[in-house]
Coordinates of C-alpha atoms and ligand atoms in Angstrom, one line a residue:
X196 CA 19.9 6.7 -32.5
X197 CA 19.5 5.9 -29.0
X198 CA 21.1 3.0 -27.5
X199 CA 18.7 0.1 -26.1
X200 CA 17.8 0.8 -22.5
X201 CA 19.9 -1.6 -20.2
X202 CA 19.1 0.0 -16.8
X203 CA 15.6 1.3 -16.5
X204 CA 15.3 3.8 -13.7
X205 CA 12.6 6.1 -15.4
X206 CA 9.8 4.8 -13.1
X207 CA 8.4 1.6 -11.5
X208 CA 5.7 1.6 -14.0
X209 CA 8.2 0.2 -16.3
X210 CA 8.1 -3.3 -14.8
X211 CA 7.3 -6.3 -17.0
X212 CA 4.8 -9.0 -15.5
X213 CA 7.1 -11.8 -14.1
X214 CA 6.7 -15.2 -15.6
X215 CA 4.6 -16.3 -12.5
X216 CA 2.4 -13.3 -12.8
X217 CA 1.8 -14.0 -16.5
X218 CA 0.9 -17.7 -15.6
X219 CA -1.6 -16.5 -12.6
X220 CA -3.1 -14.2 -15.5
X221 CA -3.3 -16.9 -18.2
X222 CA -5.1 -19.4 -15.4
X223 CA -7.5 -16.7 -14.1
X224 CA -11.3 -17.5 -14.0
X225 CA -13.0 -14.7 -15.8
X226 CA -16.6 -13.3 -16.7
X227 CA -18.2 -10.0 -17.2
X228 CA -16.7 -7.4 -14.7
X229 CA -19.5 -4.7 -15.3
X230 CA -22.3 -7.2 -14.4
X231 CA -20.3 -8.0 -11.0
X232 CA -19.6 -11.5 -12.4
X233 CA -16.0 -11.7 -12.8
X234 CA -14.8 -14.0 -9.9
X235 CA -11.1 -12.9 -10.1
X236 CA -12.0 -9.2 -10.2
X237 CA -14.4 -9.9 -7.0
X238 CA -11.6 -11.6 -5.2
X239 CA -9.1 -8.9 -5.8
X240 CA -11.5 -6.3 -4.7
X241 CA -12.3 -8.2 -1.5
X242 CA -8.7 -8.7 -0.8
X243 CA -7.9 -4.9 -1.2
X244 CA -10.9 -3.9 0.8
X245 CA -9.8 -6.2 3.6
X246 CA -6.3 -5.0 3.5
X247 CA -7.3 -1.4 3.6
X248 CA -10.0 -2.0 6.2
X249 CA -12.9 -0.7 4.1
X250 CA -16.3 -2.3 3.3
X251 CA -16.0 -2.3 -0.5
X252 CA -13.7 -1.7 -3.4
X253 CA -13.6 -1.5 -7.2
X254 CA -11.3 -2.2 -9.9
X255 CA -10.3 0.7 -12.3
X256 CA -8.0 0.9 -15.3
X257 CA -5.8 3.5 -13.7
X258 CA -5.0 5.4 -10.5
X259 CA -5.8 8.5 -12.4
X260 CA -9.3 7.4 -12.8
X261 CA -9.4 6.6 -9.0
X262 CA -8.5 10.0 -8.2
X263 CA -10.9 11.5 -10.8
X264 CA -14.0 9.4 -9.8
X265 CA -13.3 10.2 -6.1
X266 CA -13.3 13.9 -6.9
X267 CA -16.5 13.6 -8.9
X268 CA -18.2 11.5 -6.1
X269 CA -17.0 14.1 -3.4
X270 CA -17.4 17.4 -4.9
X271 CA -20.2 19.5 -6.6
X272 CA -19.0 22.1 -9.2
X273 CA -17.3 25.0 -7.6
X274 CA -16.0 23.1 -4.7
X275 CA -12.4 23.1 -3.7
X276 CA -9.8 20.1 -3.3
X277 CA -7.0 20.9 -1.0
X278 CA -3.6 19.0 -1.7
X279 CA 0.1 19.7 -1.5
X280 CA 1.4 21.7 -4.6
X281 CA 3.3 18.6 -5.7
X282 CA 0.3 16.3 -5.8
X283 CA -0.5 14.1 -8.8
X284 CA -4.1 15.1 -8.9
X285 CA -3.1 18.9 -9.3
X286 CA -0.2 18.6 -11.7
X287 CA -0.3 15.4 -13.5
X288 CA -3.9 14.7 -14.6
X289 CA -4.6 17.1 -17.2
X290 CA -6.7 19.3 -15.1
X291 CA -9.2 16.5 -14.8
X292 CA -10.9 17.8 -11.6
X293 CA -11.9 21.0 -13.4
X294 CA -13.3 18.9 -16.3
X295 CA -15.1 16.1 -14.5
X296 CA -16.0 17.2 -10.9
X297 CA -15.8 20.9 -11.8
X298 CA -13.6 21.4 -8.8
X299 CA -10.7 23.6 -8.4
X300 CA -7.4 22.8 -6.4
X301 CA -6.1 24.9 -3.6
X302 CA -2.5 23.8 -3.3
X303 CA -0.7 24.0 0.0
X304 CA 3.3 24.4 -0.2
X305 CA 4.1 21.6 2.2
X306 CA 7.4 20.2 3.5
X307 CA 8.6 17.8 0.8
X308 CA 5.0 16.9 0.0
X309 CA 3.5 16.9 3.5
X310 CA 1.6 19.7 5.2
X311 CA 0.7 20.0 8.9
X312 CA -2.7 20.5 10.7
X313 CA -1.8 24.3 10.9
X314 CA -1.3 24.5 7.2
X315 CA -4.6 22.8 6.6
X316 CA -6.4 25.1 9.1
X317 CA -5.1 28.2 7.1
X318 CA -6.0 26.7 3.7
X319 CA -9.7 25.9 4.6
X320 CA -11.8 28.8 3.6
X321 CA -14.4 30.0 5.8
X322 CA -17.9 29.8 3.9
X323 CA -19.2 32.9 2.6
X324 CA -21.1 33.7 -0.6
X325 CA -17.8 34.7 -2.3
X326 CA -15.6 31.7 -1.4
X327 CA -15.6 28.2 -3.1
X328 CA -16.5 25.5 -0.6
X329 CA -13.5 23.6 0.8
X330 CA -14.6 20.1 0.4
X331 CA -11.8 17.4 0.1
X332 CA -8.2 17.0 1.5
X333 CA -6.0 14.7 -0.5
X334 CA -3.0 13.1 0.8
X335 CA -0.5 11.4 -1.3
X336 CA 1.2 8.2 0.3
X337 CA 4.0 8.3 -0.8
X338 CA 4.5 11.7 -2.1
X339 CA 5.9 11.2 -5.6
X340 CA 7.4 14.4 -6.9
X341 CA 8.3 15.4 -3.3
X342 CA 10.8 12.5 -3.0
X343 CA 8.8 9.6 -2.4
X344 CA 8.4 10.8 1.0
X345 CA 6.2 9.1 3.7
X346 CA 3.5 11.1 5.6
X347 CA 4.0 9.8 9.3
X348 CA 0.9 8.3 10.6
X349 CA 0.7 10.8 13.5
X350 CA 0.8 13.7 10.9
X351 CA -1.9 12.1 8.9
X352 CA -4.1 11.7 12.1
X353 CA -3.4 15.3 13.1
X354 CA -4.3 16.6 9.5
X355 CA -7.5 14.3 9.5
X356 CA -8.6 15.7 12.9
X357 CA -8.6 19.2 11.4
X358 CA -10.3 18.0 8.2
X359 CA -12.9 16.2 10.4
X360 CA -13.7 19.2 12.6
X361 CA -14.4 21.2 9.5
X362 CA -16.6 18.6 7.9
X363 CA -14.1 18.0 5.0
X364 CA -13.9 14.7 3.1
X365 CA -10.6 12.8 3.3
X366 CA -9.1 11.2 0.1
X367 CA -5.9 9.2 0.1
X368 CA -3.8 8.9 -3.2
X369 CA -2.2 5.7 -2.2
X370 CA -0.3 4.9 -5.5
X371 CA 2.7 3.7 -3.4
X372 CA 1.0 3.1 -0.1
X373 CA 2.6 -0.2 0.3
X374 CA 6.1 1.4 0.0
X375 CA 5.1 3.2 3.1
X376 CA 3.7 0.2 4.7
X377 CA 6.9 -1.6 4.2
X378 CA 9.2 0.9 5.2
X379 CA 7.5 1.9 8.5
X380 CA 5.8 -1.7 9.6
X381 CA 2.6 0.2 9.9
X382 CA -0.4 -1.7 8.4
X383 CA -2.2 -0.2 5.4
X384 CA -5.5 -0.3 7.3
X385 CA -4.1 2.0 9.9
X386 CA -2.7 4.4 7.3
X387 CA -6.1 4.3 5.6
X388 CA -8.4 4.3 8.7
X389 CA -9.2 8.2 8.6
X390 CA -10.0 8.3 5.0
X391 CA -13.4 8.3 3.2
X392 CA -11.7 6.9 0.0
X393 CA -8.2 5.5 -0.6
X394 CA -6.7 3.5 -3.7
X395 CA -3.7 1.6 -4.4
X396 CA -2.1 1.2 -7.9
X397 CA -1.2 -2.1 -9.2
X398 CA 1.0 -0.8 -11.9
X399 CA 3.7 1.0 -9.9
X400 CA 6.0 -1.0 -7.6
X401 CA 3.6 -3.9 -7.3
X402 CA 4.7 -4.7 -10.8
X403 CA 1.3 -5.4 -12.6
X404 CA 0.7 -4.4 -16.2
X405 CA -2.4 -2.2 -15.5
X406 CA -5.0 -1.3 -12.9
X407 CA -5.8 0.3 -9.5
X408 CA -8.2 -0.4 -6.8
X409 CA -10.4 2.2 -5.1
X410 CA -12.0 1.4 -1.7
X411 CA -14.3 3.1 0.7
X412 CA -17.8 2.7 2.1
X413 CA -20.6 0.7 0.4
X414 CA -22.3 3.9 -0.5
X415 CA -19.1 5.7 -2.0
X416 CA -18.2 2.6 -4.1
X417 CA -21.9 2.5 -5.5
X418 CA -21.4 6.2 -6.5
X419 CA -18.0 5.6 -7.9
X420 CA -19.3 2.6 -10.0
X421 CA -21.6 5.0 -11.6
X422 CA -18.9 7.3 -12.5
X423 CA -16.9 4.4 -13.7
X424 CA -19.7 3.4 -16.0
X425 CA -20.3 7.0 -17.2
X426 CA -16.7 7.5 -18.2
X427 CA -16.0 4.2 -19.8
X428 CA -14.2 2.6 -16.9
X429 CA -16.3 -0.4 -16.7
X430 CA -14.9 -3.6 -18.2
X431 CA -15.5 -7.3 -19.3
X432 CA -13.3 -10.2 -18.5
X433 CA -11.1 -8.2 -16.4
X434 CA -9.9 -11.1 -14.3
X435 CA -6.9 -11.3 -16.5
X436 CA -5.9 -8.0 -15.0
X437 CA -7.2 -8.8 -11.4
X438 CA -5.2 -12.0 -11.3
X439 CA -1.9 -10.0 -11.7
X440 CA -3.2 -7.8 -8.7
X441 CA -3.9 -10.8 -6.6
X442 CA -0.4 -12.3 -7.5
X443 CA 1.3 -8.9 -6.6
X444 CA -0.6 -8.7 -3.2
X445 CA 0.5 -12.1 -2.3
X446 CA 4.2 -12.0 -3.7
X447 CA 5.4 -8.4 -4.4
X448 CA 4.7 -6.6 -1.2
X449 CA 7.5 -7.7 1.2
X450 CA 10.1 -7.4 -1.8
X451 CA 9.6 -3.6 -1.9
X452 CA 12.1 -3.4 1.1
X453 CA 14.7 -4.6 -1.5
X454 CA 13.7 -1.8 -3.8
X455 CA 14.2 0.7 -0.9
X456 CA 17.6 -0.7 -0.1
X457 CA 18.7 -0.3 -3.7
X458 CA 17.6 3.3 -3.6
X459 CA 19.6 4.0 -0.6
X460 CA 22.7 2.3 -2.4
X461 CA 22.2 4.6 -5.3
X462 CA 21.9 7.5 -3.3
X463 CA 25.0 6.6 -1.3
X464 CA 26.8 6.0 -4.6
X465 CA 25.7 9.3 -6.0
X466 CA 26.6 11.4 -2.9
X467 CA 29.9 12.9 -3.2
X468 CA 30.0 12.8 -6.9
X469 CA 31.1 16.4 -7.8
X470 CA 28.3 18.8 -9.2
X471 CA 25.4 16.5 -7.9
X472 CA 23.3 17.4 -5.0
X473 CA 21.2 14.1 -3.7
X474 CA 18.0 14.5 -1.9
X475 CA 17.4 12.3 1.2
X476 CA 15.9 8.9 0.2
X477 CA 12.6 7.7 2.1
X478 CA 11.4 4.7 -0.1
X479 CA 12.2 3.7 -3.9
X480 CA 12.9 7.1 -5.4
X481 CA 16.2 9.0 -5.7
X482 CA 16.1 12.6 -6.8
X483 CA 19.2 14.5 -7.6
X484 CA 20.2 18.0 -8.8
X485 CA 22.7 18.3 -11.7
X486 CA 23.2 22.1 -11.8
X487 CA 26.6 21.9 -10.4
X488 CA 27.7 19.9 -13.5
X489 CA 26.9 22.6 -15.8
X490 CA 24.3 20.4 -17.6
X491 CA 20.6 20.8 -17.4
X492 CA 18.5 17.8 -16.5
X493 CA 17.5 17.1 -20.2
X494 CA 21.1 17.1 -21.5
X495 CA 22.1 15.0 -18.4
X496 CA 19.4 12.3 -19.1
X497 CA 20.3 12.3 -22.8
X498 CA 23.8 11.4 -22.0
X499 CA 22.8 8.9 -19.7
X500 CA 20.3 7.4 -22.2
X501 CA 23.3 7.0 -24.7
X502 CA 24.9 4.8 -22.1
X503 CA 21.8 2.7 -21.8
X504 CA 20.7 4.1 -18.4
X505 CA 17.2 5.8 -18.5
X506 CA 16.2 8.3 -15.8
X507 CA 13.6 11.1 -15.7
X508 CA 14.5 14.6 -16.2
X509 CA 11.7 15.9 -13.8
X510 CA 12.7 19.6 -13.6
X511 CA 14.9 21.9 -15.3
X512 CA 18.1 20.5 -13.4
X513 CA 16.3 17.9 -11.1
X514 CA 16.4 14.2 -12.2
X515 CA 14.5 11.2 -10.7
X516 CA 15.7 7.5 -10.5
X517 CA 13.2 5.0 -9.3
X518 CA 14.1 1.5 -8.2
X519 CA 11.7 -1.5 -9.0
X520 CA 11.5 -5.2 -9.5
X521 CA 13.3 -5.2 -12.7
X522 CA 16.4 -3.4 -11.1
X523 CA 19.1 -5.2 -9.1
X524 CA 22.1 -4.2 -7.3
X525 CA 24.5 -4.9 -10.0
X526 CA 22.5 -2.6 -12.2
X527 CA 22.6 0.1 -9.4
X528 CA 26.4 -0.1 -9.2
X529 CA 26.5 0.0 -13.0
X530 CA 24.2 2.9 -13.1
X531 CA 26.3 4.8 -10.4
X532 CA 29.3 4.6 -12.7
X533 CA 27.6 5.9 -15.7
X534 CA 26.1 8.9 -13.7
X535 CA 29.5 9.6 -12.3
X536 CA 31.0 9.6 -15.8
X537 CA 28.3 11.9 -17.3
X538 CA 28.7 14.3 -14.4
X539 CA 32.5 14.4 -15.0
X540 CA 31.7 15.4 -18.6
X541 CA 33.2 12.3 -20.1
Ligands
LIG1835 C1 1.2 7.2 -10.9 C2 0.4 8.2 -10.0 C3 -1.0 8.3 -10.2 C4 -1.7 8.0 -11.5 O1 -1.6 6.5 -11.5 P1 -1.9 5.9 -12.9 O2 -2.2 4.5 -12.8 O3 -0.5 6.0 -13.7 O4 -2.9 6.6 -13.5 C5 -1.5 8.9 -9.2 N1 -0.9 9.4 -8.1 C6 0.4 9.3 -7.9 C7 0.9 9.6 -6.7 C8 1.1 8.5 -8.9 O5 2.3 8.3 -8.7

């Protein structure tokens, strides 16, 4: 029997809607979304489009669908999508780009999820009869499996310049774009500026139960809508979901700084525990390796789970702990104690 989870560090997807968010959802005016009539969904899309500096946006059930629809719009079968090897679109979407867009992935081995203009230059294929056509470059902000790392704006712009010189399309997986915005003080619209398509997740650190919003040009969003309809993503009274998104954009962005501070506190508390190697923290994620304890990641996380602390056994000996709005500093301090105890074999 597993004990109840008292400290949930598995992911920032585990948040529950706050009472104020639930109230906003309950009060939302609604109508038929797929006819374009849901006022709350329309308001959310307008708000996100404005924040990202794009002309149009569309609400989707998930970030995965946002990546997949974008790939399907941008690519023809046989085209290649270039991204970092750790990218969600490559390793965590059930091979969707091969199924829906008919596109293959050309992964780059970057530096903690980020690659440079020279890396991209080397990865872009010179088009011949033999090669797949390099079509899209994907940048993940923040880079999840790479450590929640931030792509610096200058690096984005340098990579974008190479992509544009070769006529490639730029797509941002902005699942946690606002974590980068809060940490750097750089506006979401500035990060998004070079991209043809960009989306944010509502159900990660922003604390909503469901949803993602994809933005781009009017023409891109029109094409995205056809794919949304095709694969069953069009909704009805989605204002219930959209209201949570509007609430989150108004109330849950600045507070991400607290998640980052908690992640730093967690990392500081874990550093120096015998047998652990803690990676640098950039935003709300703490990755640590437990090989030195003699346990593998699965055994380590099982023992933590027995103490009511849930983390993710991401690799063979690598674990991930994520801070979010349902985790406070007292829980962080308690989690450090449990992790120390498990590392010590007690
Ligand atoms: C979670 C995540 C996704 C997928 O979003 P869902 O809403 O869970 O489908 C895509 N990219 C990154 C970087 C993510 O962390």
